[in-house]
Amino acid sequence: DDGHEELLPEALSDLVRARVSGLSPEARELLLITAVTHRPTVARVARAVSRPVGQVVSGLDEAVDAGVLTRVSGSGELVFTHPLFAVGVVAVSPPGTRREAHRRAAVVAEGLEERAGHLAMAALEPDRDLADMLDRAAEHSLNRGAPETAAALAQDALRLTPTDTAIDSYRRAVTVAEYQFHAGEVTRARETLEDLLRRPAPKPERARALRVLGELLYHQDSYADAVEPLTQALTLTTDPDLRGHLLIHLAFADAGSGRFQEAREHAHAALLLADHVSDPGLLGSIFAVAAITDRLNGELLDERLLARALELEDPNQQRATALRPSLIAGHLRLYAGQLAQAEHHLTTILEEAVERGNESDVVLAAATLVWAECWSGDLDSAHAHARQAITTAERLGGDLGVCLACSFATVQYVFRGDLEAAGGCATRALALTEVSGYPVGSLWVWWGQAVGALAAGQPEEGAEAAEGMLNVVDLTGLPIPARVMGLADAIEVLVEMRQLDRADHYIDILLEAAERTQTAWARMTGLRCRALGHAAHGDLDRAETAVTEALRRADDSELVVEVARTHLVAGQIIRRRRRKREAAAHIEQALSAFEDAGAEGWATLAAAELARARPLTADTHGLSPTEERVAHLVASGLTNSEVANRLNISAKTVEANLTRIYHKLQIRSRAELGTHLAPLP
């Protein structure tokens, strides 16, 4: 506490001294109380010094006259003329005087955290009762979303722990590391934990240190590395709550490493402890982890178990976000293609993580939202969340977070048609998958690469990625379609490369998994693949039957881009059957959806297909029907928004059409349209 003055530049220290040196001792005392009190008012300062308000006002008026303090009329609120004056007043005061000011401020403190903080600043000697109070204050800070404050209070509790209580010191040191981790001070937290684990300690305390280290490792470095400390911790404790906590952490680490059966076994071991777990929030996490690991292993979703988990969730309780029932519910809804529900859960989690400053949780929630938003066709939001995930992961510095963020980011770049950026993310993610023990990350990269190759009309460029996904299916089966979310794209690559027998084999696998797990989006994409396979075999009757059934499945689907791709396939098949007007209707619907989403690669492909479905005449000026209509309306003087309203499309679609119109007509401005087109009446 003696080093405060050193934090101030010498010039500022001199300025503060000059301003306060002429004040009376009483005024200087009141000014110091004001500086250390949270939201100081005349009344609170008077209570702190146990003096009449009138006497306090007189003393404070000296500080006002000296230009150090202002007094807000009416409320009596006290405000320094510059924030650095508040720091300076404290810094130039003798240590003993500062401690006395904090003791007085504690009397008028408005809550546990504020009171404990003041008492800690006033204390010189270890104090068991005060250390206990600081423990409670730190936990309260963490649960309200202030991990930095929690870590500082926990550090004070450790400092004030009596030297004859080694167990308490060890326990509090673990707490400091845990709170530092939540506050983003990962390196300090890890160093603290590694130092603690080199010391002897009772089994329960050592188990807790290992649990925190395991959680830190799977957030920062490697799921595989996290398994060892978590498993070791299990051998050291019989406490049901701690064992339950460890088991669900192990389940999460297993799932991230691709060991889904092991994840389910750990989740069910935790479920067996349910009757003995005292923490309702932990019990909710156990139920949620059991629900998702069952689902990942091919079981139907236990809606009652998930509902019970959500009922037990306490959003104010600090717990690893990966194990929060609402985050798990978001994943489960995403697996089912229930995107609105998924995005609701995931957005709520992300907003809480940002508000609380839990940056490792920001990476997980933002990255998962990228997947949901790519499917829902909100590619602008997907891009924003991908950048948020990458930027946050880079700031934290862990390989695992960067791998996770780049894996998901690859998909959104591909959907947007930015193959160069996608390639950079893919290369970075794949380089980190082995280092971070996150092989699942490869699946998102492969999915993105396959989609990009198909949208570019170069299926051979996606062959390696397709084989990667197919190898996963060969090795692990397909318990649920979301385990290999890009399987339909891998199959489509096979079809385009004329590997039709292999394609038929994997179509059977995809459709079987879709029916068994009642996954509507997988039925749609599987039937679309079946239609493509029949068309490649030359059986257009069966191809049209399959794509018609796929479209029926698409009626209620929230997967906007996938529905549009299904319409595109329908248009291609129907065009081959020489029903061009009907084909064009499907393709135009697909094109509009691609343009609204900002899926430029697919929009370009659909525009080319539309040209085949509707051969252009000289009267069209080389424009598609949609482009021609947009061009005429713009030429008539309407704004983009007015054109969008007239055609019942988005302004983004109007802009995309105008870009293609300018390119085809070799013009640069709206004014030039009038020389090419006669405005519509």
PDB file of C-alpha atoms in Angstrom, residues 385-516:
ATOM      1  CA  HIS A 385     -19.295 -13.355 -35.278  1.00  0.00           C
ATOM      2  CA  ALA A 386     -16.418 -15.088 -37.061  1.00  0.00           C
ATOM      3  CA  ARG A 387     -14.301 -11.945 -36.749  1.00  0.00           C
ATOM      4  CA  GLN A 388     -15.330 -11.581 -33.100  1.00  0.00           C
ATOM      5  CA  ALA A 389     -14.316 -15.180 -32.374  1.00  0.00           C
ATOM      6  CA  ILE A 390     -10.968 -14.908 -34.159  1.00  0.00           C
ATOM      7  CA  THR A 391     -10.047 -11.530 -32.652  1.00  0.00           C
ATOM      8  CA  THR A 392     -10.914 -12.681 -29.148  1.00  0.00           C
ATOM      9  CA  ALA A 393      -9.085 -16.001 -29.544  1.00  0.00           C
ATOM     10  CA  GLU A 394      -5.981 -14.229 -30.832  1.00  0.00           C
ATOM     11  CA  ARG A 395      -6.065 -11.858 -27.866  1.00  0.00           C
ATOM     12  CA  LEU A 396      -6.261 -14.813 -25.461  1.00  0.00           C
ATOM     13  CA  GLY A 397      -3.429 -16.548 -27.301  1.00  0.00           C
ATOM     14  CA  GLY A 398      -4.444 -20.219 -26.967  1.00  0.00           C
ATOM     15  CA  ASP A 399      -4.078 -22.634 -29.898  1.00  0.00           C
ATOM     16  CA  LEU A 400      -7.433 -24.272 -29.243  1.00  0.00           C
ATOM     17  CA  GLY A 401      -9.430 -21.051 -29.326  1.00  0.00           C
ATOM     18  CA  VAL A 402      -7.785 -19.902 -32.558  1.00  0.00           C
ATOM     19  CA  CYS A 403      -8.338 -23.344 -34.115  1.00  0.00           C
ATOM     20  CA  LEU A 404     -12.015 -23.316 -33.133  1.00  0.00           C
ATOM     21  CA  ALA A 405     -12.572 -19.776 -34.423  1.00  0.00           C
ATOM     22  CA  CYS A 406     -10.769 -20.327 -37.733  1.00  0.00           C
ATOM     23  CA  SER A 407     -12.552 -23.643 -38.359  1.00  0.00           C
ATOM     24  CA  PHE A 408     -15.983 -22.058 -38.174  1.00  0.00           C
ATOM     25  CA  ALA A 409     -14.815 -18.907 -39.963  1.00  0.00           C
ATOM     26  CA  THR A 410     -13.782 -21.007 -42.967  1.00  0.00           C
ATOM     27  CA  VAL A 411     -17.413 -22.028 -43.491  1.00  0.00           C
ATOM     28  CA  GLN A 412     -18.816 -18.498 -43.515  1.00  0.00           C
ATOM     29  CA  TYR A 413     -16.128 -17.236 -45.885  1.00  0.00           C
ATOM     30  CA  VAL A 414     -17.012 -20.044 -48.294  1.00  0.00           C
ATOM     31  CA  PHE A 415     -20.744 -19.381 -48.050  1.00  0.00           C
ATOM     32  CA  ARG A 416     -20.023 -15.709 -48.811  1.00  0.00           C
ATOM     33  CA  GLY A 417     -17.945 -16.683 -51.822  1.00  0.00           C
ATOM     34  CA  ASP A 418     -14.640 -15.298 -50.452  1.00  0.00           C
ATOM     35  CA  LEU A 419     -12.521 -18.348 -51.264  1.00  0.00           C
ATOM     36  CA  GLU A 420      -9.196 -16.566 -50.718  1.00  0.00           C
ATOM     37  CA  ALA A 421     -10.034 -15.662 -47.113  1.00  0.00           C
ATOM     38  CA  ALA A 422     -11.526 -19.123 -46.607  1.00  0.00           C
ATOM     39  CA  GLY A 423      -8.273 -20.705 -47.755  1.00  0.00           C
ATOM     40  CA  GLY A 424      -6.262 -18.675 -45.267  1.00  0.00           C
ATOM     41  CA  CYS A 425      -8.532 -19.650 -42.378  1.00  0.00           C
ATOM     42  CA  ALA A 426      -8.575 -23.289 -43.464  1.00  0.00           C
ATOM     43  CA  THR A 427      -4.788 -23.524 -43.609  1.00  0.00           C
ATOM     44  CA  ARG A 428      -4.465 -21.968 -40.175  1.00  0.00           C
ATOM     45  CA  ALA A 429      -7.165 -24.156 -38.621  1.00  0.00           C
ATOM     46  CA  LEU A 430      -5.826 -27.423 -40.050  1.00  0.00           C
ATOM     47  CA  ALA A 431      -2.323 -26.618 -38.806  1.00  0.00           C
ATOM     48  CA  LEU A 432      -3.724 -26.230 -35.288  1.00  0.00           C
ATOM     49  CA  THR A 433      -6.101 -29.219 -35.149  1.00  0.00           C
ATOM     50  CA  GLU A 434      -3.385 -31.698 -34.190  1.00  0.00           C
ATOM     51  CA  VAL A 435      -1.550 -29.283 -31.883  1.00  0.00           C
ATOM     52  CA  SER A 436      -4.742 -28.425 -30.023  1.00  0.00           C
ATOM     53  CA  GLY A 437      -6.151 -31.944 -29.882  1.00  0.00           C
ATOM     54  CA  TYR A 438      -9.281 -30.765 -31.700  1.00  0.00           C
ATOM     55  CA  PRO A 439      -9.742 -33.093 -34.692  1.00  0.00           C
ATOM     56  CA  VAL A 440     -13.419 -32.134 -34.918  1.00  0.00           C
ATOM     57  CA  GLY A 441     -12.250 -28.753 -36.190  1.00  0.00           C
ATOM     58  CA  SER A 442     -11.179 -30.418 -39.436  1.00  0.00           C
ATOM     59  CA  LEU A 443     -14.805 -31.263 -40.190  1.00  0.00           C
ATOM     60  CA  TRP A 444     -15.802 -27.607 -40.477  1.00  0.00           C
ATOM     61  CA  VAL A 445     -12.806 -26.886 -42.692  1.00  0.00           C
ATOM     62  CA  TRP A 446     -13.574 -29.859 -44.947  1.00  0.00           C
ATOM     63  CA  TRP A 447     -17.229 -28.867 -45.099  1.00  0.00           C
ATOM     64  CA  GLY A 448     -16.290 -25.363 -46.174  1.00  0.00           C
ATOM     65  CA  GLN A 449     -13.817 -26.604 -48.779  1.00  0.00           C
ATOM     66  CA  ALA A 450     -16.385 -28.980 -50.303  1.00  0.00           C
ATOM     67  CA  VAL A 451     -19.059 -26.263 -50.454  1.00  0.00           C
ATOM     68  CA  GLY A 452     -16.609 -23.824 -52.019  1.00  0.00           C
ATOM     69  CA  ALA A 453     -15.604 -26.293 -54.713  1.00  0.00           C
ATOM     70  CA  LEU A 454     -19.233 -27.047 -55.590  1.00  0.00           C
ATOM     71  CA  ALA A 455     -20.257 -23.378 -55.716  1.00  0.00           C
ATOM     72  CA  ALA A 456     -17.278 -22.653 -57.971  1.00  0.00           C
ATOM     73  CA  GLY A 457     -18.235 -25.499 -60.307  1.00  0.00           C
ATOM     74  CA  GLN A 458     -14.895 -27.222 -59.597  1.00  0.00           C
ATOM     75  CA  PRO A 459     -15.836 -30.371 -57.659  1.00  0.00           C
ATOM     76  CA  GLU A 460     -12.370 -31.873 -58.070  1.00  0.00           C
ATOM     77  CA  GLU A 461     -11.046 -29.072 -55.823  1.00  0.00           C
ATOM     78  CA  GLY A 462     -13.192 -30.473 -53.026  1.00  0.00           C
ATOM     79  CA  ALA A 463     -12.188 -34.112 -53.469  1.00  0.00           C
ATOM     80  CA  GLU A 464      -9.678 -34.196 -50.593  1.00  0.00           C
ATOM     81  CA  ALA A 465     -12.090 -32.481 -48.230  1.00  0.00           C
ATOM     82  CA  ALA A 466     -14.875 -34.858 -49.238  1.00  0.00           C
ATOM     83  CA  GLU A 467     -12.647 -37.856 -48.524  1.00  0.00           C
ATOM     84  CA  GLY A 468     -11.841 -36.445 -45.100  1.00  0.00           C
ATOM     85  CA  MET A 469     -15.543 -36.330 -44.182  1.00  0.00           C
ATOM     86  CA  LEU A 470     -16.245 -39.737 -45.713  1.00  0.00           C
ATOM     87  CA  ASN A 471     -13.367 -41.275 -43.747  1.00  0.00           C
ATOM     88  CA  VAL A 472     -14.955 -40.004 -40.526  1.00  0.00           C
ATOM     89  CA  VAL A 473     -18.205 -41.720 -41.503  1.00  0.00           C
ATOM     90  CA  ASP A 474     -16.319 -44.926 -42.334  1.00  0.00           C
ATOM     91  CA  LEU A 475     -14.496 -44.909 -38.993  1.00  0.00           C
ATOM     92  CA  THR A 476     -17.273 -43.805 -36.641  1.00  0.00           C
ATOM     93  CA  GLY A 477     -20.531 -44.326 -38.528  1.00  0.00           C
ATOM     94  CA  LEU A 478     -23.167 -41.587 -38.537  1.00  0.00           C
ATOM     95  CA  PRO A 479     -25.042 -41.663 -35.223  1.00  0.00           C
ATOM     96  CA  ILE A 480     -26.604 -38.287 -36.065  1.00  0.00           C
ATOM     97  CA  PRO A 481     -26.245 -36.238 -39.263  1.00  0.00           C
ATOM     98  CA  ALA A 482     -24.786 -33.247 -37.397  1.00  0.00           C
ATOM     99  CA  ARG A 483     -21.723 -35.330 -36.477  1.00  0.00           C
ATOM    100  CA  VAL A 484     -20.648 -34.857 -40.133  1.00  0.00           C
ATOM    101  CA  MET A 485     -22.654 -31.783 -41.020  1.00  0.00           C
ATOM    102  CA  GLY A 486     -21.194 -31.523 -44.540  1.00  0.00           C
ATOM    103  CA  LEU A 487     -21.816 -35.123 -45.597  1.00  0.00           C
ATOM    104  CA  ALA A 488     -24.330 -34.097 -48.277  1.00  0.00           C
ATOM    105  CA  ASP A 489     -21.689 -31.848 -49.827  1.00  0.00           C
ATOM    106  CA  ALA A 490     -19.135 -34.656 -49.791  1.00  0.00           C
ATOM    107  CA  ILE A 491     -21.692 -36.871 -51.551  1.00  0.00           C
ATOM    108  CA  GLU A 492     -22.391 -34.166 -54.129  1.00  0.00           C
ATOM    109  CA  VAL A 493     -18.653 -33.984 -54.877  1.00  0.00           C
ATOM    110  CA  LEU A 494     -18.715 -37.743 -55.537  1.00  0.00           C
ATOM    111  CA  VAL A 495     -21.693 -37.353 -57.866  1.00  0.00           C
ATOM    112  CA  GLU A 496     -20.040 -34.544 -59.798  1.00  0.00           C
ATOM    113  CA  MET A 497     -16.902 -36.661 -60.140  1.00  0.00           C
ATOM    114  CA  ARG A 498     -19.026 -39.602 -61.401  1.00  0.00           C
ATOM    115  CA  GLN A 499     -18.229 -41.862 -58.435  1.00  0.00           C
ATOM    116  CA  LEU A 500     -21.870 -42.848 -58.431  1.00  0.00           C
ATOM    117  CA  ASP A 501     -21.737 -46.209 -56.648  1.00  0.00           C
ATOM    118  CA  ARG A 502     -19.845 -44.665 -53.732  1.00  0.00           C
ATOM    119  CA  ALA A 503     -22.262 -41.758 -53.730  1.00  0.00           C
ATOM    120  CA  ASP A 504     -25.241 -44.127 -53.508  1.00  0.00           C
ATOM    121  CA  HIS A 505     -23.623 -45.892 -50.541  1.00  0.00           C
ATOM    122  CA  TYR A 506     -23.234 -42.687 -48.539  1.00  0.00           C
ATOM    123  CA  ILE A 507     -26.682 -41.429 -49.560  1.00  0.00           C
ATOM    124  CA  ASP A 508     -28.109 -44.583 -47.961  1.00  0.00           C
ATOM    125  CA  ILE A 509     -26.126 -43.846 -44.769  1.00  0.00           C
ATOM    126  CA  LEU A 510     -27.275 -40.211 -44.649  1.00  0.00           C
ATOM    127  CA  LEU A 511     -30.944 -41.016 -45.225  1.00  0.00           C
ATOM    128  CA  GLU A 512     -30.893 -43.854 -42.688  1.00  0.00           C
ATOM    129  CA  ALA A 513     -29.436 -41.515 -40.037  1.00  0.00           C
ATOM    130  CA  ALA A 514     -31.964 -38.819 -40.962  1.00  0.00           C
ATOM    131  CA  GLU A 515     -34.930 -41.164 -40.580  1.00  0.00           C
ATOM    132  CA  ARG A 516     -33.620 -42.815 -37.408  1.00  0.00           C
TER     133      ARG A 516
END
